[in-house]
């Protein structure tokens, strides 16, 4: 009985011993990486420098892989470093980068700033995605590659030096672009149509100025060698091959235009909405509330009159709680008039909400375009 058990167990024991010996004698695996972290930004910075120096020919994608390891080892060998594929302090110094990388824009990652950076990088062939005004890994990788090739500090941050080299002017102020002759429905539609024909605007031509239109204008301006500011002035107008008109109606039917084209009752109602919804907010925040109302009037998603938009069921808290009936002050009237005359601090937003008091789960799914005072404005 004992002999049978030994005969059955011995092969299993031998198999385990063979496996153990094989594991012990196998060549050790070197885990090649960045000692300060294999983050997207760190890896992309390493890849960018290696690409500039001729060691890395693949895409700067922020992903560590065998090609990055091989490039690091070749670089280390040529520079008298230990060829272990690990980016430590010595390799980091030789690459002339300072890790960890954070990236960003020193003036703020506003839609206009990001779009200007993306537009120039796209013109120069570094940025491959859509100019959308949203900072992401694709933009960061393009910035790092550009900085490396341009002999700038490779930190992923677009400061004064990088902005100057790119030929753009950034600002800490919130900007949304526009049209010098007025963001009327007809003007915006002409701009959008021209940009769409040229391949810069892929959204619906709806006559409503928004972030997508501004970004498309910036992309066009960059490729055309114009000032990249998102504002359609005379030079951009000529390059687009269109003729815009000053003033006039903001939509095709004349329902919303300059304050002179709106009835006293509509002006009063808009001012009451501003007062009921946003009194106590910064002035541009009050104009923004009025602008959202007017943007809805121009949108096919909403009623096409001021009263229809404001009194749409559950659209505005001031209507539900009766504050729409309060007497507006002069500031509210001024804000309403400024919005009617074309000022839209939101850049075309259709929604806004106070994140401290919002109870709708749906509202949180919207993309926030800008925050003014206590309100988030969304598309």
Short mmCIF file of C-alpha atoms in Angstrom, two decimals:
data_model
loop_
_atom_site.label_atom_id
_atom_site.label_comp_id
_atom_site.label_asym_id
_atom_site.label_seq_id
_atom_site.Cartn_x
_atom_site.Cartn_y
_atom_site.Cartn_z
CA UNK A 1 0.00 0.00 0.00
CA UNK A 2 2.81 2.37 1.02
CA UNK A 3 4.82 1.49 -2.09
CA UNK A 4 1.82 2.28 -4.35
CA UNK A 5 1.36 5.70 -2.72
CA UNK A 6 5.04 6.54 -3.24
CA UNK A 7 4.85 5.51 -6.89
CA UNK A 8 1.80 7.80 -7.40
CA UNK A 9 3.21 10.85 -5.55
CA UNK A 10 6.81 10.84 -6.81
CA UNK A 11 6.05 11.95 -10.41
CA UNK A 12 4.09 14.95 -9.08
CA UNK A 13 6.92 15.93 -6.75
CA UNK A 14 9.45 15.65 -9.57
CA UNK A 15 7.27 17.84 -11.82
CA UNK A 16 7.12 20.55 -9.16
CA UNK A 17 10.89 20.44 -8.69
CA UNK A 18 11.51 20.71 -12.42
CA UNK A 19 9.19 23.75 -12.64
CA UNK A 20 10.89 25.43 -9.69
CA UNK A 21 14.35 24.95 -11.21
CA UNK A 22 13.13 26.33 -14.53
CA UNK A 23 11.75 29.46 -12.85
CA UNK A 24 14.93 30.02 -10.86
CA UNK A 25 17.22 29.66 -13.86
CA UNK A 26 15.11 31.69 -16.30
CA UNK A 27 16.48 35.09 -17.36
CA UNK A 28 15.10 37.87 -15.11
CA UNK A 29 12.55 40.18 -16.72
CA UNK A 30 13.44 43.88 -16.62
CA UNK A 31 10.42 46.06 -15.97
CA UNK A 32 11.26 49.09 -18.09
CA UNK A 33 9.40 52.26 -17.23
CA UNK A 34 9.56 55.80 -15.88
CA UNK A 35 10.64 55.82 -12.25
CA UNK A 36 8.50 58.87 -11.51
CA UNK A 37 5.41 57.16 -12.86
CA UNK A 38 4.16 55.74 -16.13
CA UNK A 39 1.53 58.46 -16.46
CA UNK A 40 0.36 59.49 -19.90
CA UNK A 41 2.12 62.85 -19.57
CA UNK A 42 5.45 61.39 -18.41
CA UNK A 43 5.56 58.70 -21.09
CA UNK A 44 4.49 61.15 -23.81
CA UNK A 45 7.26 63.55 -22.77
CA UNK A 46 9.84 60.77 -22.99
CA UNK A 47 8.51 59.68 -26.38
CA UNK A 48 8.49 63.27 -27.65
CA UNK A 49 12.14 63.81 -26.79
CA UNK A 50 13.17 60.44 -28.21
CA UNK A 51 11.27 61.24 -31.42
CA UNK A 52 12.99 64.62 -31.76
CA UNK A 53 16.39 62.98 -31.20
CA UNK A 54 15.68 60.28 -33.78
CA UNK A 55 15.30 57.27 -31.49
CA UNK A 56 11.52 56.86 -31.60
CA UNK A 57 9.51 56.80 -34.82
CA UNK A 58 6.10 55.67 -33.58
CA UNK A 59 3.18 57.82 -32.45
CA UNK A 60 3.62 59.86 -29.28
CA UNK A 61 0.67 58.22 -27.52
CA UNK A 62 1.68 58.21 -23.87
CA UNK A 63 1.59 54.41 -23.71
CA UNK A 64 4.67 52.52 -22.58
CA UNK A 65 5.49 49.54 -24.80
CA UNK A 66 8.28 47.57 -26.37
CA UNK A 67 9.09 50.27 -28.93
CA UNK A 68 9.49 52.88 -26.24
CA UNK A 69 11.67 50.53 -24.21
CA UNK A 70 13.87 49.80 -27.22
CA UNK A 71 14.20 53.51 -28.02
CA UNK A 72 15.18 54.30 -24.42
CA UNK A 73 17.82 51.54 -24.42
CA UNK A 74 19.34 52.79 -27.69
CA UNK A 75 19.43 56.33 -26.32
CA UNK A 76 21.03 55.13 -23.08
CA UNK A 77 23.69 53.14 -24.93
CA UNK A 78 24.63 56.10 -27.14
CA UNK A 79 24.89 58.37 -24.12
CA UNK A 80 27.00 56.11 -21.93
CA UNK A 81 24.16 55.18 -19.59
CA UNK A 82 23.11 51.79 -18.28
CA UNK A 83 20.89 50.37 -21.00
CA UNK A 84 18.09 49.09 -18.76
CA UNK A 85 15.19 50.86 -20.48
CA UNK A 86 14.30 52.62 -17.24
CA UNK A 87 13.98 56.40 -17.26
CA UNK A 88 15.62 57.40 -14.01
CA UNK A 89 17.24 60.69 -13.04
CA UNK A 90 20.30 60.24 -15.30
CA UNK A 91 18.27 59.38 -18.40
CA UNK A 92 15.78 62.13 -17.58
CA UNK A 93 18.64 64.65 -17.38
CA UNK A 94 20.17 63.49 -20.65
CA UNK A 95 16.77 63.77 -22.35
CA UNK A 96 16.51 67.32 -20.98
CA UNK A 97 13.08 66.86 -19.45
CA UNK A 98 11.90 67.43 -15.92
CA UNK A 99 9.43 64.87 -14.66
CA UNK A 100 6.67 64.60 -13.55
CA UNK A 101 4.80 66.38 -16.34
CA UNK A 102 1.46 68.06 -15.62
CA UNK A 103 0.67 70.08 -18.75
CA UNK A 104 -1.96 72.76 -19.24
CA UNK A 105 -2.20 76.43 -20.20
CA UNK A 106 -0.78 79.03 -17.85
CA UNK A 107 -3.53 81.48 -18.84
CA UNK A 108 -6.26 78.94 -18.13
CA UNK A 109 -7.73 76.07 -20.14
CA UNK A 110 -10.68 78.09 -21.42
CA UNK A 111 -12.41 76.99 -24.63
CA UNK A 112 -10.87 79.86 -26.60
CA UNK A 113 -7.33 79.29 -25.28
CA UNK A 114 -7.43 75.55 -25.90
CA UNK A 115 -8.95 76.01 -29.36
CA UNK A 116 -6.22 78.50 -30.32
CA UNK A 117 -3.52 76.05 -29.23
CA UNK A 118 -5.17 73.15 -31.04
CA UNK A 119 -5.70 75.18 -34.21
CA UNK A 120 -2.05 76.16 -34.50
CA UNK A 121 -0.81 72.67 -33.65
CA UNK A 122 -3.17 71.22 -36.25
CA UNK A 123 -1.91 73.66 -38.88
CA UNK A 124 1.65 72.61 -38.04
CA UNK A 125 0.74 68.92 -38.22
CA UNK A 126 1.12 68.03 -34.54
CA UNK A 127 -2.55 67.75 -33.58
CA UNK A 128 -4.62 65.21 -35.48
CA UNK A 129 -8.05 65.47 -33.84
CA UNK A 130 -10.89 67.98 -34.13
CA UNK A 131 -10.33 71.52 -32.86
CA UNK A 132 -12.95 71.39 -30.10
CA UNK A 133 -11.62 73.66 -27.35
CA UNK A 134 -11.37 70.79 -24.86
CA UNK A 135 -8.03 69.92 -23.28
CA UNK A 136 -7.18 66.23 -23.35
CA UNK A 137 -4.35 63.76 -23.85
CA UNK A 138 -4.28 64.35 -27.59
CA UNK A 139 -3.69 68.06 -27.09
CA UNK A 140 -1.09 67.43 -24.37
CA UNK A 141 0.86 64.99 -26.56
CA UNK A 142 0.84 67.48 -29.44
CA UNK A 143 2.10 70.27 -27.17
CA UNK A 144 4.93 68.08 -25.85
CA UNK A 145 6.01 67.05 -29.34
CA UNK A 146 5.91 70.65 -30.58
CA UNK A 147 7.89 71.95 -27.59
CA UNK A 148 10.53 69.26 -28.07
CA UNK A 149 10.99 69.99 -31.78
CA UNK A 150 10.93 73.76 -31.23
CA UNK A 151 13.67 73.67 -28.60
CA UNK A 152 11.33 74.82 -25.82
CA UNK A 153 11.04 73.52 -22.28
CA UNK A 154 9.21 70.21 -22.59
CA UNK A 155 6.66 70.51 -19.80
CA UNK A 156 3.35 70.33 -21.65
CA UNK A 157 2.41 73.78 -20.35
CA UNK A 158 1.54 76.44 -22.90
CA UNK A 159 3.00 79.55 -21.32
CA UNK A 160 4.26 82.77 -22.84
CA UNK A 161 7.18 81.14 -24.65
CA UNK A 162 5.18 78.38 -26.29
CA UNK A 163 2.29 80.73 -27.13
CA UNK A 164 4.70 83.20 -28.72
CA UNK A 165 6.34 80.44 -30.75
CA UNK A 166 2.91 79.24 -31.87
CA UNK A 167 2.00 82.79 -32.86
CA UNK A 168 -1.11 83.05 -30.71
CA UNK A 169 -2.30 85.39 -27.97
CA UNK A 170 -3.89 83.77 -24.93
CA UNK A 171 -5.97 85.46 -22.25
CA UNK A 172 -7.09 84.86 -18.68
CA UNK A 173 -10.46 86.37 -19.58
CA UNK A 174 -13.30 84.22 -20.83
CA UNK A 175 -13.76 84.60 -24.58
CA UNK A 176 -16.26 83.12 -26.98
CA UNK A 177 -15.32 84.67 -30.31
CA UNK A 178 -17.96 86.34 -32.40
CA UNK A 179 -18.69 88.43 -35.46
CA UNK A 180 -17.74 92.09 -35.58
CA UNK A 181 -20.85 92.95 -37.57
CA UNK A 182 -23.08 91.13 -35.09
CA UNK A 183 -23.90 87.51 -34.30
CA UNK A 184 -27.24 87.71 -36.04
CA UNK A 185 -28.91 84.59 -37.33
CA UNK A 186 -28.12 85.42 -40.96
CA UNK A 187 -24.49 86.31 -40.28
CA UNK A 188 -23.82 83.21 -38.20
CA UNK A 189 -25.50 81.04 -40.80
CA UNK A 190 -23.31 82.49 -43.56
CA UNK A 191 -20.18 81.91 -41.51
CA UNK A 192 -21.18 78.35 -40.66
CA UNK A 193 -22.11 77.55 -44.27
CA UNK A 194 -18.77 78.84 -45.58
CA UNK A 195 -16.85 76.91 -42.93
CA UNK A 196 -18.84 73.77 -43.68
CA UNK A 197 -18.14 74.05 -47.40
CA UNK A 198 -14.44 74.42 -46.61
CA UNK A 199 -14.48 71.37 -44.33
CA UNK A 200 -13.99 73.17 -41.01
CA UNK A 201 -17.50 72.97 -39.56
CA UNK A 202 -19.16 69.57 -39.25
CA UNK A 203 -22.22 70.42 -37.15
CA UNK A 204 -25.64 71.54 -38.33
CA UNK A 205 -25.83 75.01 -39.87
CA UNK A 206 -28.34 76.48 -37.42
CA UNK A 207 -27.47 80.18 -37.22
CA UNK A 208 -26.60 79.88 -33.52
CA UNK A 209 -23.13 80.97 -32.42
CA UNK A 210 -21.51 78.49 -30.05
CA UNK A 211 -18.26 76.79 -29.10
CA UNK A 212 -18.19 74.59 -32.21
CA UNK A 213 -18.54 77.60 -34.51
CA UNK A 214 -15.83 79.52 -32.65
CA UNK A 215 -13.47 76.53 -32.85
CA UNK A 216 -14.10 76.11 -36.56
CA UNK A 217 -13.39 79.80 -37.12
CA UNK A 218 -10.10 79.49 -35.20
CA UNK A 219 -9.05 76.44 -37.21
CA UNK A 220 -9.82 78.29 -40.44
CA UNK A 221 -7.97 81.40 -39.28
CA UNK A 222 -4.89 79.39 -38.38
CA UNK A 223 -4.73 77.63 -41.74
CA UNK A 224 -5.37 80.94 -43.54
CA UNK A 225 -2.56 82.75 -41.73
CA UNK A 226 -4.93 85.08 -39.89
CA UNK A 227 -5.01 86.14 -36.26
CA UNK A 228 -6.41 83.16 -34.34
CA UNK A 229 -9.00 84.82 -32.11
CA UNK A 230 -12.30 83.24 -33.15
CA UNK A 231 -13.67 86.63 -34.17
CA UNK A 232 -14.94 87.06 -37.71
CA UNK A 233 -13.67 90.49 -38.66
CA UNK A 234 -13.17 91.97 -42.11
CA UNK A 235 -10.08 89.86 -42.91
CA UNK A 236 -11.72 86.56 -41.95
CA UNK A 237 -14.89 87.59 -43.75
CA UNK A 238 -12.92 88.22 -46.96
CA UNK A 239 -11.00 84.95 -46.68
CA UNK A 240 -14.27 83.07 -46.21
CA UNK A 241 -15.60 84.75 -49.33
CA UNK A 242 -18.79 86.00 -47.70
CA UNK A 243 -20.48 89.35 -47.17
CA UNK A 244 -21.99 89.98 -43.74
CA UNK A 245 -24.36 92.75 -42.69
CA UNK A 246 -24.24 94.97 -39.63
CA UNK A 247 -27.09 94.77 -37.14
CA UNK A 248 -30.47 93.48 -38.30
CA UNK A 249 -32.46 90.56 -37.05
CA UNK A 250 -30.82 87.78 -35.06
CA UNK A 251 -32.98 85.12 -36.65
CA UNK A 252 -34.55 84.51 -39.99
CA UNK A 253 -38.06 85.61 -39.01
CA UNK A 254 -37.10 88.82 -37.24
CA UNK A 255 -38.50 87.57 -33.93
CA UNK A 256 -35.28 88.33 -32.09
CA UNK A 257 -32.89 91.06 -33.21
CA UNK A 258 -31.80 94.45 -31.94
CA UNK A 259 -33.89 95.80 -29.07
CA UNK A 260 -35.74 98.01 -31.52
CA UNK A 261 -37.21 94.95 -33.27
CA UNK A 262 -38.60 93.46 -30.05
CA UNK A 263 -41.89 94.60 -28.56
CA UNK A 264 -42.00 96.37 -25.21
CA UNK A 265 -43.87 93.41 -23.74
CA UNK A 266 -41.13 90.97 -24.83
CA UNK A 267 -38.41 93.26 -23.46
CA UNK A 268 -40.28 93.54 -20.18
CA UNK A 269 -40.82 89.77 -19.97
CA UNK A 270 -37.15 89.07 -20.71
CA UNK A 271 -36.09 91.57 -18.03
CA UNK A 272 -38.48 89.94 -15.54
CA UNK A 273 -36.95 86.56 -16.33
CA UNK A 274 -33.45 87.95 -15.79
CA UNK A 275 -34.49 89.56 -12.50
CA UNK A 276 -36.33 86.50 -11.23
CA UNK A 277 -33.60 84.04 -12.26
CA UNK A 278 -30.35 85.91 -11.69
CA UNK A 279 -30.58 89.08 -9.61
CA UNK A 280 -27.51 89.29 -7.42
CA UNK A 281 -25.38 87.55 -10.06
CA UNK A 282 -22.51 89.36 -11.84
CA UNK A 283 -23.76 91.57 -14.64
CA UNK A 284 -22.39 89.31 -17.37
CA UNK A 285 -24.14 86.43 -15.61
CA UNK A 286 -27.45 88.28 -15.93
CA UNK A 287 -26.79 88.97 -19.61
CA UNK A 288 -25.97 85.27 -19.95
CA UNK A 289 -29.40 84.25 -18.62
CA UNK A 290 -31.09 86.51 -21.18
CA UNK A 291 -28.81 85.11 -23.88
CA UNK A 292 -29.87 81.54 -23.05
CA UNK A 293 -33.50 82.55 -23.56
CA UNK A 294 -32.66 84.08 -26.96
CA UNK A 295 -30.52 81.10 -27.95
CA UNK A 296 -33.52 78.87 -27.28
CA UNK A 297 -35.73 81.09 -29.42
CA UNK A 298 -33.29 80.53 -32.29
CA UNK A 299 -33.01 76.79 -31.67
CA UNK A 300 -35.36 74.31 -33.32
CA UNK A 301 -35.50 72.41 -30.00
CA UNK A 302 -37.56 75.13 -28.32
CA UNK A 303 -40.49 77.49 -29.00
CA UNK A 304 -39.60 80.33 -31.37
CA UNK A 305 -40.80 83.25 -29.27
CA UNK A 306 -39.53 84.80 -26.05
CA UNK A 307 -42.79 84.19 -24.24
CA UNK A 308 -42.97 80.64 -25.57
CA UNK A 309 -39.49 79.85 -24.26
CA UNK A 310 -39.94 81.47 -20.86
CA UNK A 311 -43.36 79.93 -20.19
CA UNK A 312 -42.47 76.48 -21.48
CA UNK A 313 -43.44 73.99 -18.78
CA UNK A 314 -40.81 73.65 -16.03
CA UNK A 315 -38.26 75.60 -18.07
CA UNK A 316 -37.54 78.34 -15.52
CA UNK A 317 -37.73 78.28 -11.74
CA UNK A 318 -38.85 81.91 -11.65
CA UNK A 319 -42.02 80.97 -13.51
CA UNK A 320 -42.75 78.03 -11.20
CA UNK A 321 -42.28 79.99 -7.98
CA UNK A 322 -43.87 83.25 -9.16
CA UNK A 323 -40.73 85.42 -9.18
CA UNK A 324 -41.37 86.10 -12.86
CA UNK A 325 -44.02 88.56 -11.67
CA UNK A 326 -41.57 90.70 -9.66
CA UNK A 327 -40.78 94.18 -10.96
CA UNK A 328 -37.32 94.13 -12.59
CA UNK A 329 -34.71 96.75 -11.80
CA UNK A 330 -32.75 98.80 -14.33
CA UNK A 331 -29.86 96.32 -14.29
CA UNK A 332 -32.19 93.55 -15.47
CA UNK A 333 -33.47 95.76 -18.30
CA UNK A 334 -29.92 96.65 -19.31
CA UNK A 335 -28.93 92.98 -19.32
CA UNK A 336 -31.93 92.09 -21.46
CA UNK A 337 -31.12 94.85 -23.95
CA UNK A 338 -27.45 93.83 -24.15
CA UNK A 339 -28.46 90.26 -24.93
CA UNK A 340 -30.95 91.45 -27.54
CA UNK A 341 -28.19 93.53 -29.11
CA UNK A 342 -26.01 90.44 -29.58
CA UNK A 343 -23.95 90.02 -26.41
CA UNK A 344 -23.80 86.34 -25.47
CA UNK A 345 -21.28 85.61 -22.68
CA UNK A 346 -22.16 81.90 -22.92
CA UNK A 347 -21.10 81.37 -26.52
CA UNK A 348 -24.43 79.85 -27.56
CA UNK A 349 -25.49 77.85 -24.50
CA UNK A 350 -29.06 76.58 -24.19
CA UNK A 351 -29.07 75.64 -20.51
CA UNK A 352 -27.85 76.88 -17.14
CA UNK A 353 -28.15 75.72 -13.56
CA UNK A 354 -26.86 76.37 -10.06
CA UNK A 355 -24.86 73.26 -9.07
CA UNK A 356 -25.50 74.00 -5.39
CA UNK A 357 -29.27 73.75 -5.77
CA UNK A 358 -29.90 71.68 -8.92
CA UNK A 359 -31.95 68.55 -8.22
CA UNK A 360 -32.40 67.19 -11.74
CA UNK A 361 -30.11 64.24 -12.50
CA UNK A 362 -30.45 65.00 -16.22
CA UNK A 363 -28.92 68.46 -15.95
CA UNK A 364 -25.64 66.99 -14.69
CA UNK A 365 -25.22 65.06 -17.93
CA UNK A 366 -24.80 68.28 -19.94
CA UNK A 367 -21.41 69.58 -21.03
CA UNK A 368 -20.58 72.73 -19.07
CA UNK A 369 -19.29 75.42 -21.41
CA UNK A 370 -18.60 78.20 -18.91
CA UNK A 371 -19.27 79.12 -15.28
CA UNK A 372 -20.38 82.66 -14.46
CA UNK A 373 -21.12 83.52 -10.87
CA UNK A 374 -23.09 80.69 -9.32
CA UNK A 375 -24.40 79.32 -12.61
CA UNK A 376 -23.00 76.68 -14.94
CA UNK A 377 -23.91 77.30 -18.58
CA UNK A 378 -24.15 74.26 -20.81
CA UNK A 379 -24.75 73.26 -24.41
#
